[in-house]
Coordinates of C-alpha atoms and ligand atoms in Angstrom, one line a residue:
M461 CA 0.0 -0.2 0.0
P462 CA 1.5 3.3 -1.1
I463 CA 2.0 5.9 1.9
P464 CA -0.4 8.1 1.4
E465 CA 0.2 11.6 0.4
S466 CA -0.8 13.1 4.1
E467 CA 1.8 11.7 5.9
L468 CA 4.6 11.6 3.6
I469 CA 3.9 14.4 2.8
L470 CA 5.4 16.3 0.0
N471 CA 6.3 20.0 -1.9
K472 CA 5.1 20.6 -5.4
D473 CA 9.1 20.0 -6.3
G474 CA 9.0 16.7 -5.1
S475 CA 11.1 18.1 -1.8
I476 CA 10.1 16.4 1.1
Y477 CA 7.8 18.6 3.4
H478 CA 9.5 20.9 6.7
L479 CA 13.3 20.5 5.5
N480 CA 11.9 21.2 2.0
L481 CA 15.2 18.9 1.1
L482 CA 15.3 16.2 -2.3
P483 CA 17.0 13.0 -2.1
D484 CA 20.4 13.8 -3.9
H485 CA 20.7 17.0 -1.9
I486 CA 21.7 15.0 1.8
S487 CA 25.2 13.6 2.4
D488 CA 25.7 10.0 4.5
T489 CA 27.1 12.6 7.7
I490 CA 24.4 15.2 8.9
I491 CA 25.8 17.8 11.4
T492 CA 22.8 19.6 13.0
V493 CA 23.0 22.5 15.4
G494 CA 19.5 24.4 17.0
D495 CA 20.0 27.4 15.6
P496 CA 20.0 28.8 12.5
E497 CA 22.7 31.2 12.8
R498 CA 25.1 27.9 13.4
V499 CA 24.8 27.0 10.3
P500 CA 27.3 29.5 8.8
M501 CA 29.0 28.8 11.7
V502 CA 30.2 24.9 10.5
S503 CA 30.0 26.0 6.7
R504 CA 32.3 28.6 6.7
H505 CA 34.5 26.5 7.2
F506 CA 33.8 24.2 4.4
D507 CA 36.4 23.9 1.9
S508 CA 32.9 24.4 -0.7
I509 CA 28.9 24.9 -0.4
E510 CA 26.8 23.2 -2.9
T511 CA 23.2 23.2 -2.1
Q512 CA 21.4 26.6 0.1
I513 CA 17.8 25.3 1.3
H514 CA 15.6 26.7 4.4
K515 CA 12.5 25.9 5.6
R516 CA 11.5 28.1 9.0
E517 CA 13.4 26.8 11.3
F518 CA 15.2 24.5 8.6
V519 CA 17.7 25.9 8.0
T520 CA 20.7 23.8 5.6
H521 CA 23.5 23.3 4.1
V522 CA 25.5 21.2 1.9
G523 CA 29.1 20.8 0.9
Y524 CA 33.0 20.1 0.9
Y525 CA 35.1 19.7 4.0
K526 CA 38.5 18.7 3.6
G527 CA 37.0 16.1 0.2
K528 CA 33.9 14.4 2.7
R529 CA 31.2 15.5 1.4
L530 CA 28.6 16.8 4.5
T531 CA 25.2 18.4 5.5
V532 CA 24.5 20.7 8.3
I533 CA 21.0 21.1 9.3
S534 CA 19.5 23.9 11.9
T535 CA 16.7 22.1 14.0
G536 CA 15.3 24.5 15.7
M537 CA 14.2 24.3 19.7
G538 CA 13.0 21.1 21.3
T539 CA 12.7 16.7 20.1
D540 CA 8.7 17.5 18.2
N541 CA 11.3 19.4 15.7
I542 CA 13.6 16.5 16.4
D543 CA 10.7 14.3 15.0
I544 CA 9.8 15.8 12.2
L545 CA 13.9 16.0 11.6
L546 CA 14.8 12.3 11.7
N547 CA 11.6 10.9 10.3
E548 CA 12.4 13.3 7.0
L549 CA 15.7 12.6 7.0
D550 CA 14.9 8.9 7.3
A551 CA 12.3 9.3 4.0
L552 CA 14.7 11.4 2.5
V553 CA 16.9 7.7 1.9
N554 CA 14.7 4.6 3.2
I555 CA 11.4 5.8 0.9
D556 CA 11.1 5.5 -2.4
F557 CA 8.5 9.5 -3.6
V558 CA 7.6 7.8 -6.2
G559 CA 6.2 4.5 -5.7
R560 CA 5.6 5.5 -1.8
E561 CA 6.8 2.3 -0.4
P562 CA 9.7 2.4 1.9
C563 CA 12.8 0.1 0.4
P564 CA 13.7 -3.0 0.4
H565 CA 15.1 -3.9 4.4
D566 CA 18.4 -4.5 2.4
E567 CA 19.1 -1.1 1.2
R568 CA 17.9 0.6 4.0
I569 CA 20.6 3.5 4.0
Q570 CA 22.3 3.6 7.6
L571 CA 22.9 7.5 8.2
R572 CA 26.0 8.8 10.5
I573 CA 24.2 12.3 12.0
V574 CA 25.9 13.9 14.7
R575 CA 24.0 17.4 17.1
I576 CA 26.6 20.2 18.0
G577 CA 24.2 21.3 20.8
T578 CA 24.6 23.6 24.4
S579 CA 23.7 22.4 26.8
G580 CA 23.7 23.6 31.1
A581 CA 26.4 21.4 33.1
L582 CA 24.2 20.2 36.8
Q583 CA 27.0 18.6 38.2
A584 CA 29.7 21.4 39.6
D585 CA 32.9 18.7 38.8
I586 CA 32.3 20.0 35.3
P587 CA 33.0 23.6 34.1
V588 CA 31.5 25.7 32.0
G589 CA 33.0 25.5 28.8
S590 CA 33.9 22.0 27.8
H591 CA 32.7 19.5 25.5
L592 CA 30.6 16.4 26.7
V593 CA 29.8 13.5 24.7
T594 CA 26.3 11.9 25.7
E595 CA 26.0 8.2 26.9
H596 CA 22.9 7.5 27.8
A597 CA 20.6 10.2 26.8
V598 CA 16.9 10.3 29.7
G599 CA 13.9 12.5 27.7
L600 CA 11.7 14.3 29.9
D601 CA 9.0 14.6 26.5
S602 CA 6.4 12.9 25.8
L603 CA 7.5 11.5 22.8
M604 CA 8.5 8.0 23.3
Q605 CA 4.7 7.9 24.9
F606 CA 3.6 7.2 21.4
Y607 CA 6.5 5.1 19.2
P608 CA 7.2 1.6 20.5
L609 CA 10.5 2.0 21.9
V610 CA 12.5 -1.4 23.3
E611 CA 14.8 0.2 27.0
T612 CA 17.3 -2.9 27.7
G613 CA 17.2 -3.7 31.5
L614 CA 19.5 -1.3 32.9
E615 CA 17.8 1.8 31.0
V616 CA 14.6 1.1 32.5
E617 CA 16.2 0.6 35.5
V618 CA 17.2 3.6 35.5
A619 CA 15.0 6.0 33.7
T620 CA 12.4 3.8 36.3
G621 CA 14.2 6.0 39.5
I622 CA 14.3 9.2 37.9
Q623 CA 9.8 8.5 38.2
E624 CA 10.6 7.7 42.1
A625 CA 13.0 10.2 42.9
L626 CA 11.0 12.8 40.4
Q627 CA 7.0 11.3 41.6
L628 CA 6.4 12.5 38.7
P629 CA 3.5 10.5 37.5
Y630 CA 4.3 8.8 34.1
R631 CA 7.4 7.4 33.4
P632 CA 10.9 9.1 31.0
Y633 CA 12.5 7.1 29.0
C634 CA 16.4 6.3 29.2
V635 CA 18.4 5.0 25.1
R636 CA 22.2 4.3 25.6
G637 CA 23.7 6.3 22.4
S638 CA 26.1 4.9 19.5
D639 CA 29.7 3.6 21.2
L640 CA 31.3 3.8 17.4
L641 CA 29.9 7.9 16.6
R642 CA 31.0 8.8 21.2
E643 CA 34.0 6.9 20.7
Q644 CA 35.0 8.2 17.4
L645 CA 34.2 11.7 17.5
G646 CA 33.9 12.0 22.1
K647 CA 38.0 11.2 22.1
D648 CA 38.6 14.3 25.4
M649 CA 35.5 14.6 25.8
V650 CA 33.4 14.9 29.6
V651 CA 31.5 11.3 28.8
G652 CA 27.7 11.8 29.8
N653 CA 23.5 11.5 31.2
T654 CA 22.2 14.2 29.4
L655 CA 19.1 15.7 30.8
T656 CA 16.3 16.4 27.8
C657 CA 13.7 17.8 29.2
P658 CA 10.4 19.5 27.5
G659 CA 10.7 23.2 28.2
F660 CA 14.2 25.3 29.2
Y661 CA 12.1 27.5 32.7
G662 CA 10.7 25.2 34.6
P663 CA 11.9 21.8 33.1
Q664 CA 15.0 22.8 34.0
G665 CA 14.8 23.9 37.3
R666 CA 15.0 28.3 36.3
V667 CA 12.8 30.2 38.3
L668 CA 12.0 34.6 36.9
R669 CA 8.1 35.2 38.0
L670 CA 6.8 31.2 38.0
D671 CA 7.8 29.0 41.8
L672 CA 8.3 25.3 41.0
R673 CA 6.1 22.9 41.6
Q674 CA 9.0 21.3 42.6
P675 CA 11.1 23.4 44.1
D676 CA 14.5 21.1 44.6
L677 CA 14.4 20.0 41.2
I678 CA 17.9 20.5 40.4
Q679 CA 19.2 18.9 43.4
Q680 CA 16.6 16.3 42.8
F681 CA 18.5 15.6 38.7
Q682 CA 22.0 16.3 40.7
N683 CA 21.5 14.4 43.5
F684 CA 20.3 11.6 41.1
R685 CA 22.6 8.2 40.7
H686 CA 22.3 4.5 39.8
Q687 CA 23.8 2.1 40.9
S688 CA 24.0 -1.6 38.8
A689 CA 26.8 -4.0 38.1
E690 CA 28.3 -1.3 35.4
G691 CA 28.6 0.5 37.9
E692 CA 26.9 4.8 39.6
L693 CA 24.5 6.4 36.3
R694 CA 24.8 10.2 37.2
L695 CA 23.3 12.9 35.6
T696 CA 25.6 15.1 34.0
N697 CA 23.6 18.3 32.0
F698 CA 20.0 19.5 30.2
E699 CA 19.4 20.6 27.5
M700 CA 16.5 19.5 25.1
E701 CA 16.1 17.5 22.1
T702 CA 19.1 14.4 22.9
A703 CA 16.3 11.7 24.5
G704 CA 14.4 12.2 21.4
Y705 CA 17.6 11.8 19.1
Y706 CA 18.9 9.1 20.6
A707 CA 15.2 7.2 20.4
L708 CA 14.6 7.8 16.7
G709 CA 17.6 6.8 15.8
R710 CA 18.2 3.5 17.4
L711 CA 13.6 3.0 16.0
L712 CA 14.9 4.2 12.3
G713 CA 18.0 2.2 12.6
H714 CA 20.6 5.1 12.0
E715 CA 24.0 6.0 13.9
V716 CA 23.5 9.5 16.1
V717 CA 25.5 11.0 18.8
S718 CA 24.7 14.1 21.2
L719 CA 27.8 16.7 21.9
N720 CA 27.5 19.4 24.1
A721 CA 28.7 22.5 24.9
I722 CA 28.3 23.2 28.4
V723 CA 27.9 26.5 28.4
A724 CA 25.8 27.2 32.3
N725 CA 26.5 25.1 35.5
R726 CA 23.4 24.7 37.3
A727 CA 26.2 24.1 40.8
T728 CA 27.9 26.4 40.8
G729 CA 25.5 29.2 39.0
E730 CA 28.2 30.1 36.4
F731 CA 27.3 31.4 32.4
A732 CA 29.1 31.0 29.8
T733 CA 30.7 34.4 28.5
N734 CA 32.9 33.2 25.7
S735 CA 29.7 30.7 25.0
E736 CA 30.5 31.3 20.4
D737 CA 34.1 29.6 21.5
V738 CA 32.9 27.3 23.2
I739 CA 30.5 26.5 20.6
N740 CA 33.2 27.0 17.9
D741 CA 36.0 25.3 19.4
L742 CA 33.9 22.0 19.5
I743 CA 32.4 22.5 15.5
V744 CA 36.3 22.9 15.0
K745 CA 36.9 19.9 17.1
T746 CA 33.8 17.5 15.6
L747 CA 34.9 18.8 12.4
D748 CA 38.4 17.2 12.1
R749 CA 37.2 13.7 13.6
L750 CA 34.6 13.2 10.9
Ligands
R1P1042 C1 17.9 26.1 24.7 O1 18.8 27.9 24.0 C2 18.6 24.9 23.4 O2 19.9 25.3 23.4 C3 20.4 23.2 23.7 C4 18.2 23.6 24.6 O3 18.5 22.0 23.4 C5 18.0 24.4 23.1 O4 17.6 23.8 22.3 O5 20.9 23.2 22.0 P1 21.1 24.2 21.0 O6 22.0 24.7 21.4 O7 21.6 22.5 20.1 O8 19.8 25.3 20.6
URA1043 N1 20.9 24.9 26.4 C1 19.7 24.2 28.0 O1 18.8 23.6 27.4 N2 19.9 24.3 29.4 C2 20.8 25.5 29.6 O2 20.8 24.9 30.5 C3 21.7 25.5 28.6 C4 21.6 25.6 27.7

């Protein structure tokens, strides 16, 4: 059965609905950033740029870096955008737009997707200015209420422990990312466990004019520990997308890694005065390791 026009939505030129891209536009390795203005911060390092396309918050540049074809796309903020990004990127490589059918299993393409984003540290020993690669991601957002994610025993234990510690009415989800990409790109970085929050203020314990339901939310995040045969697991940092990437990457069969420029530390109360430099250093390091 072909996928209906209301589900696989194509623009008049045959491009996919939100990303505005055709299958030929993208490379197998894709760098993603939240802020559209960060796309040229990546592509200015390219030797040449062959394609520039944008729609809404999704700005895409495709080009060559030291002879390697790379794509950089901005996503905006939040896992709802990551749902669009991952489904549409996957459709570009694994769905035949003419026949409107998924490609046969043995012809599926595995993308390498590298998030370069900013993040706040939860622990005092992770300084502002450091680079952190995510091992486990924990999602406090609702995206995985809608997909049959399969989690390992350890992942379920961690997510259940966080539900109990925070007294949440639902169980978060927990996903360990690609070991291969983490080892390739994250060498010399802090290896951490990232909490993905459905917001920047209340869900990250920030108080401006609104009180929180749980005034000690940050302490709960900081104090959480899970002991297992693999050792002690703590939450190191938070942001707003990584768990969505890791979960959808597992479901769709793509390799995904999240690299975080630590621009805030919620234990010490610091915010980086040189956040652009911290991000740029992470971009350059990543490009050279891909
Ligand atoms: C909040 O300021 C935004 O910054 C972080 C969060 O995940 C959220 O998207 O990531 P980016 O720098 O990639 O946007
Ligand atoms: N991004 C976030 O989501 N939180 C922070 O504290 C910093 C960057």
